[in-house]
Amino acid sequence: MRDIRNIAVIAHVDHGKTTLVDELLKQSGTFSSHQNVDERVMDSNAIEKERGITILSKNTAIDYEGVRINIIDTPGHADFGGEVERVLKMVDSVLLLVDAQEGVMPQTKFVVKKALSLGHRPIVVINKIDKPGGDPDRVVDEVFDLFAQMDATEEQLDFPVVYAAARDGYAKLALSDENKDLTPLFQTILTEVPKPVGSDENGLQLQVFTLDYDNFIGKIGIARIFNGTISMGETVVLVKADGEKVKGRVSKLIGFKGMERFDIKTAGTGDIVAVAGFETIDVGDSLCDPNNPMPLDPMHIEEPTLSVTFAVNDSPLAGTEGKFVTSNKINERLAAEMNTNIAMNYEQIGEGKFRVNGRGELQICILAENMRREGFEFCIGRPEVITKIEDGVKTEPFEHLVIDLPDEHTGAIIEKLGKRKANMTNMVPMGAGYTRLEFEIPARGLIGIRTEFLTETKGEGVMNHSFLEFRPYSGMVESRKYGALVSMEAGEAVGYSIFNLQDRGIMFVKPQDKVYVGMVIGQHAKDNDLDVNPTKGKQQSNVRSSGADEAIKLVPPRSMSLENALEWIEEDEAVEVTPISVRVRKRELDPTVRKRTAKKEKYN
C-alpha cells in the first residue's frame, strides 16, 4: 500500500488558503521549472479569479519525499458551507489557516465545529505573520479558546502550530526561527496527519464527495477509497442514499497530480480518484464490492435557506442582447447546474418561471453571473427566505452575524440592525479604533443590507455571517426606506431630463441609455414611487433666453451590479439580466395596472 496523507485546507474567506496551496505545489516540485503557472492556480473559474474567492472545492495531489499528499482546497464563504462539510469526511486531518491579524472569524468557527465533530485533530497554520498588525500569539490563544468552546478532546486541544507567510513562501515552527521555505509545514503534515485506515485486502468501499460533468463521458464522481481497490473496467455496485443498488462498469478512472488529471488503471485504499460510468451517481453515494456490498453512511447536506425566481425576460428590450432567451434554454442550464451543484435545487413553478433554492445571496448571484456571461437573458425576482412549519410553528433561518467596524459607527449600525430584528450577543473592542459586534439575526434581515452597511461605515466595515438554525418566525422586518423613480415613457434617456430629475433622487441611467415604460431609472428621495419622463428634451424656441447656453451638470449615475440590484429591489420589482446590461424594473410594467393593484392591497 502506498504512503498517503489526505488533508483539507479550511479557513475564513481571504485568509490565504489558495495562496498556500499554490506554494505547496510549487515547492514540492510538482510544476517543472519551465512551466508557466498562474497565481492562485486552484481558482480556475473566471469569477473566482476576479473576486479572489474560492467557490468550488478542488483537489490536487503532490509527492513529497515519496509520500503522496492529497490536498483539497475548500471555499471560505458560508454560502458554500455544503462543499466544506462533505470534503471534511474525505480527509484524515485539516490545515486550519487563521490570519495573524484578523484572528478567528465566523466561518472559521463554522468549519472548525464540523472538523472537530468528525474527530480530526487540526494543524493550525497562523498565516500572514508578516502583516504589521499581526499578533500570532493572541491568535493561537483565540484558536485554543475556540476549540475549548467546541468541546474539543484533550488530544485535539494539543494541536501543532506552524507560523507562515504563504505569499512569500516560508513557514516556521517558532517565531524566532530563520526559514526560507515551507519545509517545516511539509514535515508537520508527514508527522501529524494520520495515515488512512483500511486495507487493500478488504472489499471495495468508495464514497463520492463532489461531482463533475463531462459532455463526452457524462457524470463524474470524485471520491475517496476507504477500503479495497478499484480498477478500470471493473464491475461494481453503486449504492444510493435511499439504499437502491445499481450494478455498473467503471468506464473511466482518473487520478490527480498537480493541476493535471490523467487516466489510471487501478487505485487503492486512501486514494482520491474520479470515477465515470454511472449516470445516477450523486454526492454521498458508495461504490462497493458486488459480492458483499457494505455501503458507507450517506452524508447529511445542509438544506437551502433562500429562494429566488428565475423567469423568461418579457421586457420591451427582450431578446436584443442575449443569445439564449427561451424557457427551454434556461431550464437546460439550471438542470446542468444541479448536476454538479448539490447545495442547490430548482423547480418549475409556471410557464417560463423557475424557483431556484440555494444557501445564500452570493451563491445565487454567482449562478446568475455565470449564466449572463454564457449569453443568457432572464429576469430574477427578489430573494426570499425559505420558511418551514415545525410542530405547527412557522420557522425561518437565523444567521450568526459578525461585524468589525470603526468605533464611531457602532451606534448607527446597532440601531439599523435592531430595526431588522437582530439581537446583539457580544461586543468586543479590537484595538486600533475598531470594535467587533456579534448578532443573531433572521436571514431576511440580511437581504439588502450590505450596500447600506458599506455606506454607513464609509467602506471600512467588514461583515460576515454563517447559518445558525431555524427559529420561530420573528414578524415584519424593515426593508428599503426609499421609493423608485419609474419611467413612464419608452425611448432613450436625455441629459436635459436627467438634469431636472437629479433633485428627486439618485439616478441609475445616463444619457442615451435605452429606457421603457415601467423600468426603474433611479431611487426616489422619498418613500413613495414616482412616475417620471427621462426622455423629454428641452423645448426649442426662436427667442434666445439669458440662460440658454448654460451647461447642464450631471451627477454620475449609481452603477448597479447584479448583487446591488438584487439587494435593492422590493417584492413588486425584478432585475432584468442580459450579457450586456443589468436593469431594474417593475414586475407589472403598466402604470395603471400598478395603481389599481396598490389600491386593492390598501383596502384589503
Coordinates of C-alpha atoms in Angstrom, one line a residue:
M1 CA 0.0 0.0 0.0
R2 CA 1.3 3.4 -0.9
D3 CA 2.2 6.0 1.8
I4 CA -0.7 8.5 1.6
R5 CA -1.8 11.6 3.5
N6 CA -5.3 13.2 2.9
I7 CA -5.7 16.7 4.1
A8 CA -8.1 19.6 3.6
V9 CA -7.3 23.3 3.9
I10 CA -10.0 25.2 5.7
A11 CA -10.2 28.9 6.7
H12 CA -12.3 32.0 6.7
V13 CA -12.6 33.8 3.3
D14 CA -9.5 35.7 2.4
H15 CA -7.1 34.2 4.9
G16 CA -4.8 32.7 2.2
K17 CA -5.9 29.1 1.6
T18 CA -5.4 29.1 -2.2
T19 CA -2.1 31.0 -2.0
L20 CA -0.8 28.4 0.5
V21 CA -1.8 25.5 -1.8
D22 CA -0.1 27.3 -4.7
E23 CA 3.2 27.5 -2.8
L24 CA 2.9 23.8 -1.6
L25 CA 2.5 22.8 -5.3
K26 CA 5.5 24.9 -6.4
Q27 CA 7.9 23.9 -3.6
S28 CA 7.1 20.2 -3.9
G29 CA 8.4 20.2 -7.4
T30 CA 5.0 19.4 -8.9
F31 CA 5.4 22.0 -11.6
S32 CA 8.5 21.7 -13.7
S33 CA 10.9 24.7 -13.8
H34 CA 9.9 25.8 -17.3
Q35 CA 6.1 25.6 -16.6
N36 CA 4.3 28.9 -16.7
V37 CA 1.9 28.9 -13.7
D38 CA -0.9 31.3 -12.9
E39 CA -1.2 32.9 -9.5
R40 CA -3.9 31.2 -7.3
V41 CA -3.8 28.3 -9.8
M42 CA -6.6 26.5 -7.9
D43 CA -9.2 29.2 -8.6
S44 CA -9.8 28.2 -12.2
N45 CA -13.2 29.8 -12.7
A46 CA -13.2 33.3 -14.1
I47 CA -15.4 34.7 -11.3
E48 CA -13.2 33.1 -8.7
K49 CA -10.2 34.9 -10.2
E50 CA -12.0 38.3 -10.3
R51 CA -13.4 38.2 -6.8
G52 CA -10.4 36.4 -5.3
I53 CA -12.6 33.8 -3.6
T54 CA -12.9 30.0 -3.9
I55 CA -16.4 28.8 -4.9
L56 CA -15.8 25.2 -5.7
S57 CA -13.7 22.8 -3.6
K58 CA -10.9 21.4 -5.7
N59 CA -8.4 18.7 -5.1
T60 CA -4.8 18.3 -6.1
A61 CA -2.0 15.9 -5.2
I62 CA 1.7 16.3 -4.6
D63 CA 4.5 13.9 -4.0
Y64 CA 6.9 14.9 -1.2
E65 CA 9.8 12.6 -0.1
G66 CA 8.0 9.5 -1.5
V67 CA 4.7 10.3 0.2
R68 CA 1.5 11.2 -1.8
I69 CA -0.2 14.2 -0.2
N70 CA -3.8 14.7 -1.4
I71 CA -4.9 18.3 -0.7
I72 CA -8.4 19.7 -1.0
D73 CA -8.8 23.5 -1.2
T74 CA -12.2 24.5 0.2
P75 CA -14.4 27.6 -0.1
G76 CA -14.2 30.0 2.9
H77 CA -17.6 31.6 2.3
A78 CA -20.6 30.4 4.4
D79 CA -22.8 30.2 1.3
F80 CA -20.7 27.3 0.1
G81 CA -20.7 25.6 3.5
G82 CA -22.2 22.5 1.9
E83 CA -19.0 21.9 0.0
V84 CA -16.8 22.1 3.1
E85 CA -18.9 19.7 5.1
R86 CA -18.6 16.9 2.6
V87 CA -14.9 17.4 2.0
L88 CA -14.1 17.1 5.7
K89 CA -15.4 13.5 5.7
M90 CA -12.9 12.6 2.9
V91 CA -9.7 13.6 4.8
D92 CA -7.8 12.4 7.9
S93 CA -6.8 15.9 9.1
V94 CA -7.2 19.6 8.3
L95 CA -4.9 22.6 7.9
L96 CA -6.8 25.3 9.7
L97 CA -5.5 28.7 8.4
V98 CA -6.0 31.8 10.6
D99 CA -5.0 35.3 9.7
A100 CA -2.3 36.6 12.2
Q101 CA -4.2 40.0 12.4
E102 CA -7.9 39.2 12.0
G103 CA -7.8 36.0 14.2
V104 CA -10.8 33.7 14.5
M105 CA -13.8 34.7 12.2
P106 CA -17.3 33.3 11.9
Q107 CA -16.7 30.9 9.1
T108 CA -13.6 29.7 10.9
K109 CA -16.0 28.7 13.7
F110 CA -18.4 27.1 11.3
V111 CA -15.7 24.8 9.7
V112 CA -13.8 24.1 12.9
K113 CA -17.0 22.8 14.5
K114 CA -17.5 20.4 11.7
A115 CA -13.9 19.2 11.7
L116 CA -13.8 18.6 15.5
S117 CA -17.1 16.7 15.5
L118 CA -15.6 14.3 12.9
G119 CA -12.7 13.7 15.2
H120 CA -10.0 15.5 13.2
R121 CA -7.0 17.0 15.0
P122 CA -6.3 20.1 13.1
I123 CA -2.8 21.5 12.2
V124 CA -3.1 25.2 13.0
V125 CA -1.3 27.5 10.5
I126 CA -1.1 31.1 11.6
N127 CA -0.8 32.8 8.2
K128 CA 0.3 36.4 7.2
I129 CA 2.7 36.7 10.1
D130 CA 4.5 39.4 8.0
K131 CA 1.5 41.8 8.5
P132 CA 2.5 44.8 10.5
G133 CA -0.7 44.5 12.7
G134 CA -0.3 40.7 13.2
D135 CA -0.2 39.2 16.7
P136 CA 0.3 35.5 16.2
D137 CA 0.4 34.7 20.0
R138 CA -3.0 36.3 20.6
V139 CA -4.4 34.3 17.6
V140 CA -3.1 31.0 18.9
D141 CA -4.9 31.7 22.3
E142 CA -8.1 32.6 20.3
V143 CA -7.9 29.3 18.5
F144 CA -7.3 27.4 21.8
D145 CA -10.4 29.1 23.3
L146 CA -12.5 28.3 20.3
F147 CA -11.5 24.6 20.4
A148 CA -12.3 24.6 24.1
Q149 CA -15.8 26.2 23.4
M150 CA -16.4 23.5 20.8
D151 CA -15.8 20.7 23.4
A152 CA -12.6 19.5 21.8
T153 CA -10.9 16.4 23.3
E154 CA -7.5 16.6 25.1
E155 CA -5.8 15.4 22.0
Q156 CA -7.4 18.0 19.8
L157 CA -6.5 20.8 22.2
D158 CA -2.9 19.7 21.9
F159 CA -2.7 20.9 18.3
P160 CA 0.5 21.5 16.3
V161 CA 1.1 25.2 15.3
V162 CA 3.0 26.4 12.2
Y163 CA 3.7 30.1 11.5
A164 CA 3.7 31.0 7.8
A165 CA 3.6 33.8 5.2
A166 CA 2.1 31.9 2.3
R167 CA 2.6 34.8 -0.1
D168 CA 6.3 34.8 0.5
G169 CA 6.5 31.0 0.6
Y170 CA 8.0 30.3 4.0
A171 CA 6.9 28.6 7.3
K172 CA 8.5 28.1 10.7
L173 CA 7.7 26.2 13.9
A174 CA 8.8 29.0 16.2
L175 CA 8.6 32.8 15.5
S176 CA 12.3 33.1 16.3
D177 CA 13.4 30.6 13.7
E178 CA 15.0 31.6 10.5
N179 CA 13.5 30.0 7.4
K180 CA 13.3 30.4 3.7
D181 CA 10.7 27.8 2.6
L182 CA 7.8 25.6 3.6
T183 CA 9.8 22.5 4.7
P184 CA 8.6 22.8 8.4
L185 CA 5.0 22.6 7.1
F186 CA 5.6 19.6 4.9
Q187 CA 7.4 17.8 7.8
T188 CA 4.4 18.7 10.1
I189 CA 2.0 17.2 7.6
L190 CA 4.0 14.0 7.3
T191 CA 4.4 13.5 11.1
E192 CA 1.0 14.8 12.3
V193 CA -1.5 13.6 9.7
P194 CA -2.6 10.0 10.4
K195 CA -2.2 7.5 7.6
P196 CA -5.5 6.3 6.0
V197 CA -7.1 3.4 7.9
G198 CA -8.4 0.5 5.9
S199 CA -6.7 -2.1 3.7
D200 CA -6.4 -3.0 0.0
E201 CA -7.3 -6.6 1.1
N202 CA -10.9 -5.6 2.2
G203 CA -13.9 -5.4 -0.1
L204 CA -14.3 -2.1 -2.0
Q205 CA -15.8 0.9 -0.2
L206 CA -15.6 4.2 -2.0
Q207 CA -17.6 7.4 -1.3
V208 CA -18.3 10.3 -3.6
F209 CA -17.8 13.8 -2.1
T210 CA -18.2 16.1 -5.2
L211 CA -19.4 15.9 -8.8
D212 CA -18.0 16.9 -12.1
Y213 CA -19.6 16.7 -15.6
D214 CA -18.1 16.0 -19.0
N215 CA -20.0 16.3 -22.2
F216 CA -18.4 13.1 -23.5
I217 CA -18.4 10.7 -20.5
G218 CA -21.3 12.2 -18.5
K219 CA -21.4 12.5 -14.7
I220 CA -18.1 12.0 -12.9
G221 CA -17.9 11.3 -9.2
I222 CA -14.8 12.5 -7.3
A223 CA -14.4 10.1 -4.4
R224 CA -12.1 8.6 -1.8
I225 CA -11.4 4.9 -1.4
F226 CA -11.8 3.9 2.2
N227 CA -11.2 0.2 1.6
G228 CA -10.2 -2.2 -1.2
T229 CA -9.0 -1.4 -4.7
I230 CA -10.8 -0.3 -7.9
S231 CA -9.8 -0.9 -11.5
M232 CA -10.8 0.4 -14.9
G233 CA -13.4 -1.8 -16.5
E234 CA -14.3 -3.5 -13.2
T235 CA -18.0 -4.2 -12.4
V236 CA -19.0 -2.7 -9.1
V237 CA -22.3 -1.8 -7.4
L238 CA -23.5 1.7 -6.8
V239 CA -25.4 2.1 -3.5
K240 CA -27.6 5.2 -3.4
A241 CA -28.5 7.2 -0.2
D242 CA -32.0 5.5 -0.2
G243 CA -30.5 2.0 -0.3
E244 CA -31.2 1.4 -4.1
K245 CA -28.4 -0.7 -5.7
V246 CA -27.3 -0.3 -9.3
K247 CA -24.7 -2.5 -10.9
G248 CA -22.3 -0.8 -13.4
R249 CA -18.9 -0.8 -15.0
V250 CA -16.2 1.7 -14.3
S251 CA -15.7 3.3 -17.8
K252 CA -13.0 5.7 -16.7
L253 CA -10.7 6.0 -13.7
I254 CA -8.9 9.3 -13.3
G255 CA -6.0 10.2 -11.0
F256 CA -4.8 13.7 -9.9
K257 CA -1.3 15.2 -9.8
G258 CA -0.7 19.0 -9.5
M259 CA -3.3 20.6 -11.8
E260 CA -3.4 17.7 -14.2
R261 CA -5.8 14.8 -14.5
F262 CA -4.8 11.5 -16.2
D263 CA -6.3 8.1 -16.8
I264 CA -5.1 5.4 -14.4
K265 CA -5.6 1.6 -14.4
T266 CA -6.1 0.9 -10.7
A267 CA -6.2 2.7 -7.3
G268 CA -6.2 1.5 -3.7
T269 CA -7.2 2.5 -0.1
G270 CA -6.6 6.2 0.7
D271 CA -6.5 7.3 -2.9
I272 CA -8.7 10.2 -4.2
V273 CA -9.9 9.4 -7.7
A274 CA -12.6 10.4 -10.2
V275 CA -14.9 7.6 -11.5
A276 CA -17.1 7.7 -14.6
G277 CA -19.7 5.2 -15.9
F278 CA -22.6 5.8 -13.5
E279 CA -25.3 8.2 -14.8
T280 CA -27.2 8.4 -11.5
I281 CA -24.1 8.8 -9.3
D282 CA -24.6 11.5 -6.6
V283 CA -22.8 13.0 -3.6
G284 CA -22.7 10.6 -0.7
D285 CA -23.3 7.5 -2.8
S286 CA -21.0 4.5 -2.3
L287 CA -19.4 2.2 -4.8
C288 CA -19.0 -1.3 -3.3
D289 CA -17.8 -4.8 -3.9
P290 CA -20.8 -6.5 -5.8
N291 CA -20.3 -9.8 -3.9
N292 CA -20.6 -8.2 -0.5
P293 CA -21.8 -4.6 -0.7
M294 CA -21.1 -2.7 2.5
P295 CA -22.1 1.0 1.8
L296 CA -20.8 3.9 4.0
D297 CA -23.3 6.2 5.8
P298 CA -24.8 8.7 3.3
M299 CA -24.0 12.3 4.1
H300 CA -26.2 15.0 5.6
I301 CA -26.2 18.1 3.5
E302 CA -27.5 21.4 4.8
E303 CA -30.7 22.5 3.2
P304 CA -31.1 25.7 1.2
T305 CA -32.3 28.8 3.1
L306 CA -33.0 31.3 0.3
S307 CA -35.1 31.0 -2.9
V308 CA -35.3 33.2 -5.9
T309 CA -37.4 33.2 -9.1
F310 CA -35.7 33.0 -12.5
A311 CA -38.1 33.9 -15.4
V312 CA -38.0 34.4 -19.1
N313 CA -37.3 38.1 -19.9
D314 CA -40.5 39.7 -21.0
S315 CA -39.4 43.4 -21.1
P316 CA -39.8 45.5 -24.3
L317 CA -36.0 45.1 -24.8
A318 CA -36.1 41.3 -24.5
G319 CA -34.0 39.3 -27.0
T320 CA -31.9 42.3 -28.2
E321 CA -28.8 41.5 -26.2
G322 CA -28.7 37.8 -25.3
K323 CA -28.3 34.6 -27.2
F324 CA -30.3 32.2 -25.0
V325 CA -33.7 33.7 -24.1
T326 CA -36.3 30.8 -24.1
S327 CA -37.6 29.0 -21.1
N328 CA -36.2 25.7 -22.6
K329 CA -32.7 27.0 -22.6
I330 CA -33.0 28.4 -19.1
N331 CA -34.4 25.1 -17.9
E332 CA -31.5 23.2 -19.5
R333 CA -28.9 25.5 -18.0
L334 CA -30.4 25.1 -14.5
A335 CA -30.6 21.4 -14.8
A336 CA -26.9 21.3 -15.8
E337 CA -26.0 23.4 -12.7
M338 CA -27.8 20.9 -10.5
N339 CA -25.8 18.1 -12.0
T340 CA -22.7 19.3 -10.1
N341 CA -24.0 21.8 -7.5
I342 CA -25.6 19.7 -4.8
A343 CA -26.3 22.5 -2.4
M344 CA -28.9 24.0 -4.8
N345 CA -32.2 22.7 -6.3
Y346 CA -34.9 24.1 -8.5
E347 CA -38.4 23.5 -9.7
Q348 CA -40.6 24.9 -12.5
I349 CA -43.4 27.0 -11.0
G350 CA -45.3 28.2 -14.1
E351 CA -44.9 29.0 -17.7
G352 CA -41.2 30.1 -18.1
K353 CA -40.7 30.5 -14.3
F354 CA -38.3 28.6 -12.1
R355 CA -37.8 28.7 -8.4
V356 CA -34.1 28.2 -7.5
N357 CA -33.2 27.4 -3.9
G358 CA -29.7 28.0 -2.5
R359 CA -27.6 28.7 0.6
G360 CA -27.3 32.5 0.2
E361 CA -27.5 35.5 -2.0
L362 CA -23.9 35.1 -3.1
Q363 CA -24.4 31.6 -4.3
I364 CA -27.4 32.6 -6.4
C365 CA -25.6 35.7 -7.7
I366 CA -22.7 33.6 -8.9
L367 CA -25.0 31.3 -10.8
A368 CA -26.8 34.3 -12.4
E369 CA -23.4 35.9 -13.2
N370 CA -22.1 32.7 -14.9
M371 CA -25.3 32.5 -16.9
R372 CA -25.1 36.0 -18.2
R373 CA -21.5 35.5 -19.2
E374 CA -22.6 32.5 -21.2
G375 CA -25.1 34.6 -23.2
F376 CA -28.3 34.0 -21.2
E377 CA -31.0 36.7 -20.8
F378 CA -33.6 36.4 -18.0
C379 CA -35.4 38.1 -15.1
I380 CA -34.7 37.5 -11.4
G381 CA -37.1 38.3 -8.5
R382 CA -36.3 39.4 -5.0
P383 CA -34.6 36.7 -2.9
E384 CA -37.0 35.3 -0.2
V385 CA -36.1 33.1 2.7
I386 CA -37.5 29.5 2.9
T387 CA -39.7 29.1 5.9
K388 CA -40.8 25.7 7.4
I389 CA -43.6 24.6 9.6
E390 CA -42.3 22.6 12.6
D391 CA -44.9 21.2 15.1
G392 CA -47.4 23.8 13.9
V393 CA -45.0 26.7 14.3
K394 CA -43.7 28.7 11.4
T395 CA -39.9 28.9 11.5
E396 CA -37.3 30.7 9.5
P397 CA -33.5 30.5 9.2
F398 CA -31.4 32.6 11.5
E399 CA -27.7 33.7 10.9
H400 CA -24.8 34.4 13.2
L401 CA -23.5 37.8 12.0
V402 CA -20.1 39.2 13.0
I403 CA -19.1 42.8 12.1
D404 CA -15.8 44.6 12.5
L405 CA -16.1 48.3 12.2
P406 CA -14.6 51.7 13.3
D407 CA -15.8 52.6 16.8
E408 CA -17.6 55.8 15.7
H409 CA -20.1 53.8 13.6
T410 CA -21.1 51.3 16.2
G411 CA -24.2 53.2 17.4
A412 CA -25.7 53.7 13.9
I413 CA -25.1 50.1 12.9
I414 CA -26.6 48.7 16.1
E415 CA -29.7 50.9 15.6
K416 CA -30.0 49.8 11.9
L417 CA -29.8 46.1 12.7
G418 CA -32.2 46.5 15.6
K419 CA -34.9 47.5 13.1
R420 CA -34.1 44.3 11.3
K421 CA -34.8 42.1 14.4
A422 CA -31.1 41.5 15.2
N423 CA -30.2 40.6 18.7
M424 CA -26.7 41.6 19.8
T425 CA -24.9 38.8 21.7
N426 CA -21.3 40.2 22.0
M427 CA -19.3 43.4 21.7
V428 CA -15.5 43.3 21.9
P429 CA -13.0 46.1 21.4
M430 CA -10.4 45.0 18.8
G431 CA -7.9 47.8 19.5
A432 CA -6.7 50.3 16.9
G433 CA -10.1 52.1 16.9
Y434 CA -12.1 49.0 15.9
T435 CA -14.9 47.1 17.6
R436 CA -16.3 43.6 16.9
L437 CA -20.1 43.2 17.2
E438 CA -21.8 39.8 17.1
F439 CA -25.6 39.3 16.4
E440 CA -28.2 36.7 15.8
I441 CA -30.4 37.9 13.0
P442 CA -33.2 36.4 10.8
A443 CA -31.8 35.7 7.3
R444 CA -34.5 38.0 6.0
G445 CA -32.9 40.9 7.8
L446 CA -29.6 40.4 5.9
I447 CA -31.3 40.8 2.4
G448 CA -30.3 44.2 1.1
I449 CA -28.2 45.3 4.0
R450 CA -24.7 45.1 2.5
T451 CA -24.8 48.3 0.5
E452 CA -26.4 50.3 3.3
F453 CA -23.8 48.9 5.7
L454 CA -20.8 49.9 3.5
T455 CA -22.3 53.4 3.0
E456 CA -22.8 53.8 6.7
T457 CA -19.3 52.7 7.7
K458 CA -17.7 54.6 4.8
G459 CA -16.5 51.3 3.3
E460 CA -14.4 50.4 6.4
G461 CA -16.7 47.9 8.0
V462 CA -16.5 44.1 7.3
M463 CA -19.5 41.8 7.8
N464 CA -19.6 38.0 7.8
H465 CA -22.4 35.6 8.6
S466 CA -23.0 31.9 8.8
F467 CA -26.2 29.8 9.2
L468 CA -27.2 29.2 12.8
E469 CA -30.5 27.3 12.9
F470 CA -34.3 27.5 12.2
R471 CA -36.2 29.5 14.8
P472 CA -39.8 30.7 15.2
Y473 CA -40.8 33.4 12.7
S474 CA -39.9 36.9 14.0
G475 CA -42.6 39.1 12.3
M476 CA -42.1 42.0 9.9
V477 CA -38.6 43.2 9.1
E478 CA -37.9 46.7 7.9
S479 CA -36.9 46.9 4.3
R480 CA -35.9 49.7 1.8
K481 CA -36.8 53.2 3.0
Y482 CA -36.9 54.8 -0.4
G483 CA -39.3 54.6 -3.4
A484 CA -38.4 54.2 -7.0
L485 CA -38.3 56.6 -9.9
V486 CA -40.1 54.8 -12.7
S487 CA -40.0 55.7 -16.4
M488 CA -43.4 56.5 -17.9
E489 CA -42.1 56.7 -21.5
A490 CA -40.0 54.5 -23.8
G491 CA -37.0 55.7 -25.8
E492 CA -33.6 57.0 -24.9
A493 CA -32.8 58.9 -21.7
V494 CA -31.9 62.6 -22.4
G495 CA -29.3 64.6 -20.5
Y496 CA -31.7 67.6 -20.0
S497 CA -34.4 65.4 -18.4
I498 CA -31.9 63.6 -16.1
F499 CA -30.5 67.0 -15.1
N500 CA -34.0 68.1 -14.0
L501 CA -34.7 64.8 -12.2
Q502 CA -31.4 64.8 -10.2
D503 CA -33.0 66.7 -7.4
R504 CA -35.6 64.0 -7.0
G505 CA -33.2 61.2 -6.1
I506 CA -30.2 59.1 -7.2
M507 CA -30.2 58.2 -10.9
F508 CA -29.4 54.7 -12.3
V509 CA -29.3 55.7 -16.0
K510 CA -27.1 58.1 -18.1
P511 CA -28.0 60.0 -21.3
Q512 CA -28.6 57.7 -24.4
D513 CA -29.4 54.6 -22.2
K514 CA -32.5 52.8 -23.5
V515 CA -35.5 53.0 -21.2
Y516 CA -39.0 51.6 -21.3
V517 CA -42.4 52.1 -19.5
G518 CA -42.1 50.5 -16.0
M519 CA -38.3 50.5 -15.9
V520 CA -36.8 51.8 -12.7
I521 CA -34.4 54.6 -13.6
G522 CA -33.5 55.8 -10.1
Q523 CA -34.1 55.8 -6.3
H524 CA -36.6 58.4 -5.1
A525 CA -35.5 60.6 -2.2
K526 CA -38.9 60.0 -0.5
D527 CA -40.6 56.7 0.4
N528 CA -43.1 56.6 -2.5
D529 CA -42.7 55.6 -6.1
L530 CA -42.8 58.4 -8.7
D531 CA -43.5 58.1 -12.4
V532 CA -41.2 60.4 -14.4
N533 CA -40.2 61.0 -18.0
P534 CA -36.5 60.7 -18.7
T535 CA -36.9 61.1 -22.5
K536 CA -38.2 64.7 -22.6
G537 CA -35.9 67.1 -24.4
K538 CA -35.7 70.9 -24.0
Q539 CA -38.4 72.9 -25.8
Q540 CA -36.7 74.9 -28.6
S541 CA -38.0 78.4 -29.4
N542 CA -36.6 81.2 -31.6
V543 CA -36.3 83.6 -28.7
R544 CA -32.9 83.5 -27.1
S545 CA -33.1 83.4 -23.3
S546 CA -30.4 84.6 -21.0
G547 CA -29.6 81.1 -19.6
A548 CA -29.7 79.3 -23.0
D549 CA -26.0 78.3 -23.2
E550 CA -25.5 77.3 -19.6
A551 CA -24.0 73.8 -19.5
I552 CA -26.0 71.2 -17.6
K553 CA -24.0 69.4 -14.9
L554 CA -24.9 65.7 -14.5
V555 CA -24.0 63.7 -11.4
P556 CA -22.6 60.3 -12.4
P557 CA -25.3 57.6 -12.1
R558 CA -25.1 54.8 -9.5
S559 CA -23.9 51.8 -11.4
M560 CA -26.0 48.7 -10.5
S561 CA -24.1 45.4 -10.4
L562 CA -26.1 42.2 -10.3
E563 CA -25.6 41.9 -6.5
N564 CA -26.5 45.5 -5.8
A565 CA -29.7 45.3 -7.9
L566 CA -30.8 42.1 -6.1
E567 CA -30.3 43.7 -2.7
W568 CA -32.1 46.9 -3.8
I569 CA -35.3 45.6 -5.2
E570 CA -38.6 45.1 -3.4
E571 CA -41.3 42.4 -4.0
D572 CA -43.0 44.2 -6.8
E573 CA -39.8 44.6 -8.7
A574 CA -37.4 42.4 -10.7
V575 CA -33.9 42.6 -12.2
E576 CA -33.5 42.1 -15.9
V577 CA -30.2 40.4 -16.6
T578 CA -28.6 40.3 -20.0
P579 CA -25.0 39.7 -21.1
I580 CA -24.6 43.5 -21.5
S581 CA -26.9 45.1 -19.0
V582 CA -28.4 44.8 -15.6
R583 CA -31.7 46.8 -15.4
V584 CA -34.2 47.2 -12.5
R585 CA -37.9 47.1 -13.5
K586 CA -41.4 46.9 -12.0
R587 CA -42.9 43.4 -12.4
E588 CA -46.0 45.0 -13.7
L589 CA -44.9 47.5 -16.4
D590 CA -48.3 49.2 -17.0
P591 CA -48.6 52.1 -14.5
T592 CA -52.5 52.0 -14.5
V593 CA -52.5 48.3 -13.5
R594 CA -49.8 49.0 -10.8
K595 CA -52.0 51.7 -9.3
R596 CA -55.1 49.5 -9.4
T597 CA -53.2 46.7 -7.6
A598 CA -51.8 49.1 -5.0
K599 CA -55.4 50.4 -4.3
K600 CA -56.7 46.9 -3.9
E601 CA -54.0 46.0 -1.4
K602 CA -54.7 49.2 0.5
Y603 CA -58.4 48.4 1.0
N604 CA -58.0 44.6 1.6

